[in-house]
mmCIF file of C-alpha atoms and ligand atoms in Angstrom:
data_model
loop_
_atom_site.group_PDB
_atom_site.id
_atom_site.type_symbol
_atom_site.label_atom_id
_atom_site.label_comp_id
_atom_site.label_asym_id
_atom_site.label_seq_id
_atom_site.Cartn_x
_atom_site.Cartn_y
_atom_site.Cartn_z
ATOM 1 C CA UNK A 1 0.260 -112.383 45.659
ATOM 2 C CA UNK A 2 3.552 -114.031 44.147
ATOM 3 C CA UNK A 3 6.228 -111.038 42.489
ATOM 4 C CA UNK A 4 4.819 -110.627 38.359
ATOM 5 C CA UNK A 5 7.309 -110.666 36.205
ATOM 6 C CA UNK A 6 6.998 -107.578 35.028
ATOM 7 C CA UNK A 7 10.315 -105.559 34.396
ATOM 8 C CA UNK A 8 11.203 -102.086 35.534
ATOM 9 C CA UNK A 9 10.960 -101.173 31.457
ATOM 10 C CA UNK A 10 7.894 -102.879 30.937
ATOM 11 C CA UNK A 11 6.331 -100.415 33.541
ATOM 12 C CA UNK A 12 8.237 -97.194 32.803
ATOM 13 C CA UNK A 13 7.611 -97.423 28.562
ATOM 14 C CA UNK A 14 4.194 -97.874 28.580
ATOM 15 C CA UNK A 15 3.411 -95.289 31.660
ATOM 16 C CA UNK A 16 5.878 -92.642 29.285
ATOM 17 C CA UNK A 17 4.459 -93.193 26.561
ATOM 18 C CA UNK A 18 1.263 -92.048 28.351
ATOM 19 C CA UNK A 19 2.258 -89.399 30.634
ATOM 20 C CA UNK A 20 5.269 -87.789 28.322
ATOM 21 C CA UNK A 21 3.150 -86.383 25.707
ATOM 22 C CA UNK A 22 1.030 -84.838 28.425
ATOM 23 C CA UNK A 23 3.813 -82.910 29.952
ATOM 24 C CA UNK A 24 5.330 -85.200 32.587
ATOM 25 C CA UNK A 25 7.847 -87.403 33.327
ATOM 26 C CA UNK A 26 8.316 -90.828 35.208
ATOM 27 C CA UNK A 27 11.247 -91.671 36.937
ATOM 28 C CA UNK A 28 11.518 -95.194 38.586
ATOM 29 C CA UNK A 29 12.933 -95.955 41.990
ATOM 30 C CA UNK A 30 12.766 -98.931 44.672
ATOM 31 C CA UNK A 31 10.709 -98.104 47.804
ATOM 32 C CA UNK A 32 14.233 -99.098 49.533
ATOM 33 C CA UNK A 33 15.903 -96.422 48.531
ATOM 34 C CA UNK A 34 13.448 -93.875 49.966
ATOM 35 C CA UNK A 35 12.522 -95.394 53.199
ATOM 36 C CA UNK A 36 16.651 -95.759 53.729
ATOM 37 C CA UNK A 37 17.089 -91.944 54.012
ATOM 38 C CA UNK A 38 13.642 -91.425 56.196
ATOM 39 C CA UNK A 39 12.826 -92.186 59.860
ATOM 40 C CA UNK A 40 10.279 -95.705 60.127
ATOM 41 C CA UNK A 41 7.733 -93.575 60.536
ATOM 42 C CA UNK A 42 7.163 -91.991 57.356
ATOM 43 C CA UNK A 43 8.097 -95.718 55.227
ATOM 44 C CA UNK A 44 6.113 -97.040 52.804
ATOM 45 C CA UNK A 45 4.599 -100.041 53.885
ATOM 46 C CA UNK A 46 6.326 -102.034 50.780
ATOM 47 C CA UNK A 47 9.753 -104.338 50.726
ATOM 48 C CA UNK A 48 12.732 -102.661 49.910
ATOM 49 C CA UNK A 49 12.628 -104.188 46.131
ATOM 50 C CA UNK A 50 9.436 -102.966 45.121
ATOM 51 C CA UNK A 51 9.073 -100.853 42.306
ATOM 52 C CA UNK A 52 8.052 -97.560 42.583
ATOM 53 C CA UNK A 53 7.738 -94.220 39.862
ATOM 54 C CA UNK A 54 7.910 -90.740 40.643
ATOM 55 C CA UNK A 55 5.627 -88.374 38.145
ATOM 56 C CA UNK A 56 6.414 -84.782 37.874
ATOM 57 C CA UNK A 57 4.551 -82.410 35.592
ATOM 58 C CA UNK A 58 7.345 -79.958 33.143
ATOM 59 C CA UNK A 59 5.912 -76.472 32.298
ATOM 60 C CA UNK A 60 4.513 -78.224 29.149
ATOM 61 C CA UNK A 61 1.495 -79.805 31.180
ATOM 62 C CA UNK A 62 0.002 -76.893 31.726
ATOM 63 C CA UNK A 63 -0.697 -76.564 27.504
ATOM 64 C CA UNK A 64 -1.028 -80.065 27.359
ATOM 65 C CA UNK A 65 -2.960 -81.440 29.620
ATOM 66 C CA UNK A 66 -4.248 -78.757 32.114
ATOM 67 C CA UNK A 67 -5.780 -76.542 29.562
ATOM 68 C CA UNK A 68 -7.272 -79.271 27.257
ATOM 69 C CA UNK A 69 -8.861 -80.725 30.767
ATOM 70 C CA UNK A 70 -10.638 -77.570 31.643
ATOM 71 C CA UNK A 71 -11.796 -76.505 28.310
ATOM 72 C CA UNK A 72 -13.356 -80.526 28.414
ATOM 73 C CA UNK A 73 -14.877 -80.623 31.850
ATOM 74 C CA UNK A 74 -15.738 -76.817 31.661
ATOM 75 C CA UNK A 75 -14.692 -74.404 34.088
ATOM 76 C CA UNK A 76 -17.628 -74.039 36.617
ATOM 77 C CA UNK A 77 -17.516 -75.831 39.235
ATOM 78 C CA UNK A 78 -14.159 -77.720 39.716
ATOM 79 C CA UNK A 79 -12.347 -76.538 43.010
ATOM 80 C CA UNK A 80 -8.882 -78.478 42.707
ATOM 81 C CA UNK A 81 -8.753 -78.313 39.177
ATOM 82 C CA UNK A 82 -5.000 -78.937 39.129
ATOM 83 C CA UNK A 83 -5.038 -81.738 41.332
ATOM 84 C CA UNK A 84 -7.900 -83.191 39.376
ATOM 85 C CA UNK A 85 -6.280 -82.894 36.347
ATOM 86 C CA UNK A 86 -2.941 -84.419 37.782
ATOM 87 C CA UNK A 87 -5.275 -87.455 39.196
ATOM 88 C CA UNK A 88 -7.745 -87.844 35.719
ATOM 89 C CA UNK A 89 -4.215 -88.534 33.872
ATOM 90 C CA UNK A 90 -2.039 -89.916 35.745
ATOM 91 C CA UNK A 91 -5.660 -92.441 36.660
ATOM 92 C CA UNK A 92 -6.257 -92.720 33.334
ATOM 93 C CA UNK A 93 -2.417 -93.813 32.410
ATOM 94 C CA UNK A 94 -2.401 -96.195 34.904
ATOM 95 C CA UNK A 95 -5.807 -98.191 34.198
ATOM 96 C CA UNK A 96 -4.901 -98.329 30.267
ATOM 97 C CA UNK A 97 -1.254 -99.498 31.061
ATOM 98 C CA UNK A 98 -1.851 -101.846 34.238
ATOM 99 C CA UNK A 99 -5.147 -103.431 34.505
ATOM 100 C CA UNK A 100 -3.845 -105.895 35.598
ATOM 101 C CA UNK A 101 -1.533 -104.900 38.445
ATOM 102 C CA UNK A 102 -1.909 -103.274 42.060
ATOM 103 C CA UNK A 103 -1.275 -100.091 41.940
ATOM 104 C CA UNK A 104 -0.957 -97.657 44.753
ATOM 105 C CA UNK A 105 -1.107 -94.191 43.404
ATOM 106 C CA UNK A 106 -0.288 -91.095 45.929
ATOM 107 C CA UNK A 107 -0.714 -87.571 45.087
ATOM 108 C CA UNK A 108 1.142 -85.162 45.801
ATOM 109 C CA UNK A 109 -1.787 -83.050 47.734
ATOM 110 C CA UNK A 110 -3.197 -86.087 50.228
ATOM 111 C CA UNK A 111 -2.542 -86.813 53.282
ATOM 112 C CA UNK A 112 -2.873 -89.887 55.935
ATOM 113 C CA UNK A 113 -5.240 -89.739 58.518
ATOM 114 C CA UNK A 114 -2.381 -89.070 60.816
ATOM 115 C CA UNK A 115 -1.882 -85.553 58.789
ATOM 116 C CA UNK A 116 1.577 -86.956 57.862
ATOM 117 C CA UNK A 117 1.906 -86.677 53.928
ATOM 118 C CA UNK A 118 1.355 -89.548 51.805
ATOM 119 C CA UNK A 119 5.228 -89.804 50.566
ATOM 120 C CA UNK A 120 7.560 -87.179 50.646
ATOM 121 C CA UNK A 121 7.742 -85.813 47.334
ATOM 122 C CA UNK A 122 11.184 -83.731 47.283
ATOM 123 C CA UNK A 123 12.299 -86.888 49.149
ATOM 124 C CA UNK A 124 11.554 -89.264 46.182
ATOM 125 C CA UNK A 125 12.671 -87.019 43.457
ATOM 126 C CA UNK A 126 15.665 -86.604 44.850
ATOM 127 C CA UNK A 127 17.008 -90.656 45.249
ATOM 128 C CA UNK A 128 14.888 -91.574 42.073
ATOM 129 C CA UNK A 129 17.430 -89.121 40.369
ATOM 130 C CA UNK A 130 15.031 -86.610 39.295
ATOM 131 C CA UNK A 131 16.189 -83.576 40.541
ATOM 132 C CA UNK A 132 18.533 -82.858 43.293
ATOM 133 C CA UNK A 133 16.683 -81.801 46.892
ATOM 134 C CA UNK A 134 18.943 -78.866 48.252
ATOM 135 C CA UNK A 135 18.865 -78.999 51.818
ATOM 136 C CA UNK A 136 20.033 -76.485 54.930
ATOM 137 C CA UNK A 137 22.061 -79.375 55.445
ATOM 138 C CA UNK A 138 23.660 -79.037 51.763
ATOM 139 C CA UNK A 139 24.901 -76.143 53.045
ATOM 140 C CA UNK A 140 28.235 -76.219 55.036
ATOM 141 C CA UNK A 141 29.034 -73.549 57.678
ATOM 142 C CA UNK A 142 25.449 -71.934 57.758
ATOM 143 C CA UNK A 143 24.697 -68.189 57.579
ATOM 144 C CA UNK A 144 21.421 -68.338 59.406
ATOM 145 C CA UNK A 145 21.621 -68.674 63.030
ATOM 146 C CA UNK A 146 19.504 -72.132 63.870
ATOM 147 C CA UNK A 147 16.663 -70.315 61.481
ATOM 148 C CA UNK A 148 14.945 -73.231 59.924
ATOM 149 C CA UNK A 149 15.235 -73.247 56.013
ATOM 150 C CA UNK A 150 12.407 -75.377 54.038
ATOM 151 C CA UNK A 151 14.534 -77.094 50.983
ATOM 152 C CA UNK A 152 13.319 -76.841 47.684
ATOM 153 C CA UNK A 153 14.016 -79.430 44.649
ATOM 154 C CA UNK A 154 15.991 -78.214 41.527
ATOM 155 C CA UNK A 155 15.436 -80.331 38.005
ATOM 156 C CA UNK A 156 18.821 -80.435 35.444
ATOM 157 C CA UNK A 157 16.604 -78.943 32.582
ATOM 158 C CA UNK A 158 13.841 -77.082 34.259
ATOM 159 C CA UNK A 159 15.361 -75.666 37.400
ATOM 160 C CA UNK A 160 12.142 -74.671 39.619
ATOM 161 C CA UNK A 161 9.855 -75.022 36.509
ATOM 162 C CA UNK A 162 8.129 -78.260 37.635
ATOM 163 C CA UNK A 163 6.341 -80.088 40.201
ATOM 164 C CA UNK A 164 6.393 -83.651 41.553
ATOM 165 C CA UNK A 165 2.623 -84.635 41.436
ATOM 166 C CA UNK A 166 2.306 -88.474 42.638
ATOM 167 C CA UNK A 167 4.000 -91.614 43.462
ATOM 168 C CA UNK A 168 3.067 -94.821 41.698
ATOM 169 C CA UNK A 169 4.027 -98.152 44.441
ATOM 170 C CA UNK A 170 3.664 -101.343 41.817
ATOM 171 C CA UNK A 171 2.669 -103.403 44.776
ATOM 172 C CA UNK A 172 3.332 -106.683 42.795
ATOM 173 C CA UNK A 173 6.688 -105.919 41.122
ATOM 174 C CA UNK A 174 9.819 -106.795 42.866
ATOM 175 C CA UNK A 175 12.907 -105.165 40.800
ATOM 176 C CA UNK A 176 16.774 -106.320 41.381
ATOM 177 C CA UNK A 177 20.166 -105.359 40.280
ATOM 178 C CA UNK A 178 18.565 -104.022 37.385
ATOM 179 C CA UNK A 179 17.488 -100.829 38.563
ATOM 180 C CA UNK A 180 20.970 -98.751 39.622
ATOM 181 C CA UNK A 181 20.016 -96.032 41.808
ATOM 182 C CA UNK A 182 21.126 -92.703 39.828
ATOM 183 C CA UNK A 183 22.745 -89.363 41.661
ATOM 184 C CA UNK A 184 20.410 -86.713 40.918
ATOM 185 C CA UNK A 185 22.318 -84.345 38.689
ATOM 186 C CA UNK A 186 23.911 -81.579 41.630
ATOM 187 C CA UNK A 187 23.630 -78.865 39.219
ATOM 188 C CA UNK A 188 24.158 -76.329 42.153
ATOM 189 C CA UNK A 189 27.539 -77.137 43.280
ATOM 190 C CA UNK A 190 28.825 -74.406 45.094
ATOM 191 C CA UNK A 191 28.373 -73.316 48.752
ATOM 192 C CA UNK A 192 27.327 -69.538 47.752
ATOM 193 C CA UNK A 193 24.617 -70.846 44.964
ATOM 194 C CA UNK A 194 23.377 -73.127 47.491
ATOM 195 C CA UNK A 195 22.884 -69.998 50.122
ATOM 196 C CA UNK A 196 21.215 -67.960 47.226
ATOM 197 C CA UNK A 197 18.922 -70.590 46.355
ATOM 198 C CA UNK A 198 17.506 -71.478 49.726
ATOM 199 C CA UNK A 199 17.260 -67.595 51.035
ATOM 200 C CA UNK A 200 15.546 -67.451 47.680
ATOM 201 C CA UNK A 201 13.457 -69.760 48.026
ATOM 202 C CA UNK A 202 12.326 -68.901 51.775
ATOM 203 C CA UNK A 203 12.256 -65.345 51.877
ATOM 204 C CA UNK A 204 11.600 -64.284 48.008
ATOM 205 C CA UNK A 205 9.425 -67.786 46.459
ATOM 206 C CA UNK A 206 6.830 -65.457 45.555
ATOM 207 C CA UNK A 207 8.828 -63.720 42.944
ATOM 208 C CA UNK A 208 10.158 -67.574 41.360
ATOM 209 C CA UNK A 209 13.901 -66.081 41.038
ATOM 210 C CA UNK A 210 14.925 -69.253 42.624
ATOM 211 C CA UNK A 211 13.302 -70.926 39.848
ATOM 212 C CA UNK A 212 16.177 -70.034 37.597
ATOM 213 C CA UNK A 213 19.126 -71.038 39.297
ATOM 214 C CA UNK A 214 19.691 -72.881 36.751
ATOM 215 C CA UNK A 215 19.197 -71.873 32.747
ATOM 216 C CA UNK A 216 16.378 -72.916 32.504
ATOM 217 C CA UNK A 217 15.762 -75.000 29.358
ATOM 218 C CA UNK A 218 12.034 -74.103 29.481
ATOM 219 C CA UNK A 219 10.057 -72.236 31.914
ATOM 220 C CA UNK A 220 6.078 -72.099 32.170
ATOM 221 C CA UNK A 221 4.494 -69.929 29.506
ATOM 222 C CA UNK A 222 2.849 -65.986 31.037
ATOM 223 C CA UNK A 223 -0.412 -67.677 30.877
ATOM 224 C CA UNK A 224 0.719 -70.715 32.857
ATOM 225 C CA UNK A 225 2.698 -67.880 35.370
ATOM 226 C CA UNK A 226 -0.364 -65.537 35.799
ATOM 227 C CA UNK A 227 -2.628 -68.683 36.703
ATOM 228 C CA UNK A 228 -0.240 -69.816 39.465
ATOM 229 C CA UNK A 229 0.644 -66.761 41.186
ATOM 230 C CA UNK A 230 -3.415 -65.528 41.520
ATOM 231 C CA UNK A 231 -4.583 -67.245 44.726
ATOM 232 C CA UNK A 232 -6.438 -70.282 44.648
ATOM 233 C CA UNK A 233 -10.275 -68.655 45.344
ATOM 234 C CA UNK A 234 -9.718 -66.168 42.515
ATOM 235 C CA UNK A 235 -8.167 -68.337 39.617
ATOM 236 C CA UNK A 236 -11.637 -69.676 38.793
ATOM 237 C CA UNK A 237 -12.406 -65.643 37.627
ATOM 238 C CA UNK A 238 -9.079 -65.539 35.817
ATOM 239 C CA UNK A 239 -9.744 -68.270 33.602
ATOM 240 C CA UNK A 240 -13.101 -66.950 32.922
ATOM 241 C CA UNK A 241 -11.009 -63.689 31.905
ATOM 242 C CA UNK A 242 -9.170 -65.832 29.144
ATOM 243 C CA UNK A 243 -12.804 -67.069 27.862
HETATM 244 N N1 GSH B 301 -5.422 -77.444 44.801
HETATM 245 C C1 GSH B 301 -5.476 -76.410 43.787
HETATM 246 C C2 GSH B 301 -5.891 -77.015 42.440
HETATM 247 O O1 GSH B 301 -5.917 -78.239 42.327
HETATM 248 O O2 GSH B 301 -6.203 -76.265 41.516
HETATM 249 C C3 GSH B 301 -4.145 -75.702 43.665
HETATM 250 C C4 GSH B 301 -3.110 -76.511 42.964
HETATM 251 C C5 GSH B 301 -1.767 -75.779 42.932
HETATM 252 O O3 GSH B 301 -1.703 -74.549 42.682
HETATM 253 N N2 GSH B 301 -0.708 -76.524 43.184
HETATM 254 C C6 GSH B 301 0.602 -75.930 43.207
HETATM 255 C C7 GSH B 301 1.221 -76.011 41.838
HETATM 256 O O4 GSH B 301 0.829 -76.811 41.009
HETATM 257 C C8 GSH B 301 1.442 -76.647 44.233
HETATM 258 S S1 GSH B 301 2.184 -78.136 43.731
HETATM 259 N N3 GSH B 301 2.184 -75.154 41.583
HETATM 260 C C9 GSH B 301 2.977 -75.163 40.403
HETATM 261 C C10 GSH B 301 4.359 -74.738 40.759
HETATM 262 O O5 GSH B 301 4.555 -74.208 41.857
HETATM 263 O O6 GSH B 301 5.256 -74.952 39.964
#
């Protein structure tokens, strides 16, 4: 099918306008810019110019569209309910905005049959601009030996308080010059923050300190905190705690 004409802000207003008010945000990025930092094998199967939006959900989702969800659909049976939330709006945005364009919608949760992930969502967060993806290799001179460190994605406004939930490919729309690829704000600058924030993160997640790194401008609510740190199997009991 021949490139639409559609323009980067003709996707990213309407999807917003959608999404925002539910608790997430869009960022837009060309599938060029993540298959340049990633080996062939994990590329998306798109030209470099195609247009692509990364969706992450802000603490507010969790009032806004994750409670809302289960009080609608009940609270009996669903086993994913995140994810299913995550997928009925970001499903639901994307039919009311797009009918009429392909759309390839990944989630953050799926996988290919080859057990690879669908995209790499730290990865795209980081060269849409989003929020900067601290890596071991961020860190010069390395305390730890060879250990391997897992890298974890820090947002300007929310610090840890988020999560990047799906990856929108508009199969049909071919961006240019337009769209200047942003630096994801580096709002942990120095060498020693950097070390703090990944032993943080590895050793300590459980306890979310690395989720403040940064001042947090808003962090998920005790509600939103107790749900996500009681294992999966026993969340369905909590909620039947809160009635
Ligand atoms: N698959 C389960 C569901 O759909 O309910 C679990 C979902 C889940 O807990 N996902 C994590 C999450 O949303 C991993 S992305 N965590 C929020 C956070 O860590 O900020």
């Amino acid at each position: 099918m021949a490139a639409s004409p559609a323009s980067v802000e003709s996707v990213i207003r309407p999807l917003g306008s959608c999404l925002t008010k539910l608790g997430f945000e869009v960022y837009p990025l060309k599938v060029g810019w993540y298959n340049s930092v990633l080996p062939p094998s994990l590329h998306l199967p798109y030209p470099d110019d195609t247009l692509a939006v990364v969706v992450l959900s802000t603490p507010a989702m969790f009032e806004r569209a994750f409670l809302p969800f289960l009080e609608q659909r009940g609270i009996q049976k669903p086993c994913d309910p995140v994810d299913q939330c995550v997928r009925d709006c970001v499903s639901t945005a994307v039919s009311q905005c797009f009918s009429e364009l392909k759309v390839d919608v990944r989630y953050d949760y799926e996988l290919l049959p080859s057990r690879k992930p669908k995209f790499l969502a730290q990865t795209a967060a980081h060269v849409s601009g989003a929020a900067f993806y601290y890596q071991q290799s961020d860190v010069t001179d390395q305390p730890w030996a060879g250990k391997k460190m897992f890298g974890v994605c820090i947002h300007p406004s929310f610090g840890g308080w988020f999560a990047i939930r799906a990856l929108l490919v508009f199969e049909d729309v071919t961006v240019g010059s337009e769209l200047v690829q942003p630096a994801p704000p580096d709002c942990v600058p120095s060498r020693e923050d950097r070390i703090k924030l990944l032993e943080a993160f590895n050793f300590r997640w459980q306890d979310w300190s690395y989720r403040d790194v940064v001042p947090p401008a808003q962090t998920y609510s005790e509600r939103q905190k107790e749900y996500f740190s009681t294992a999966p199997a026993l969340r369905l009991a909590l909620l039947r705690t809160w009635g």
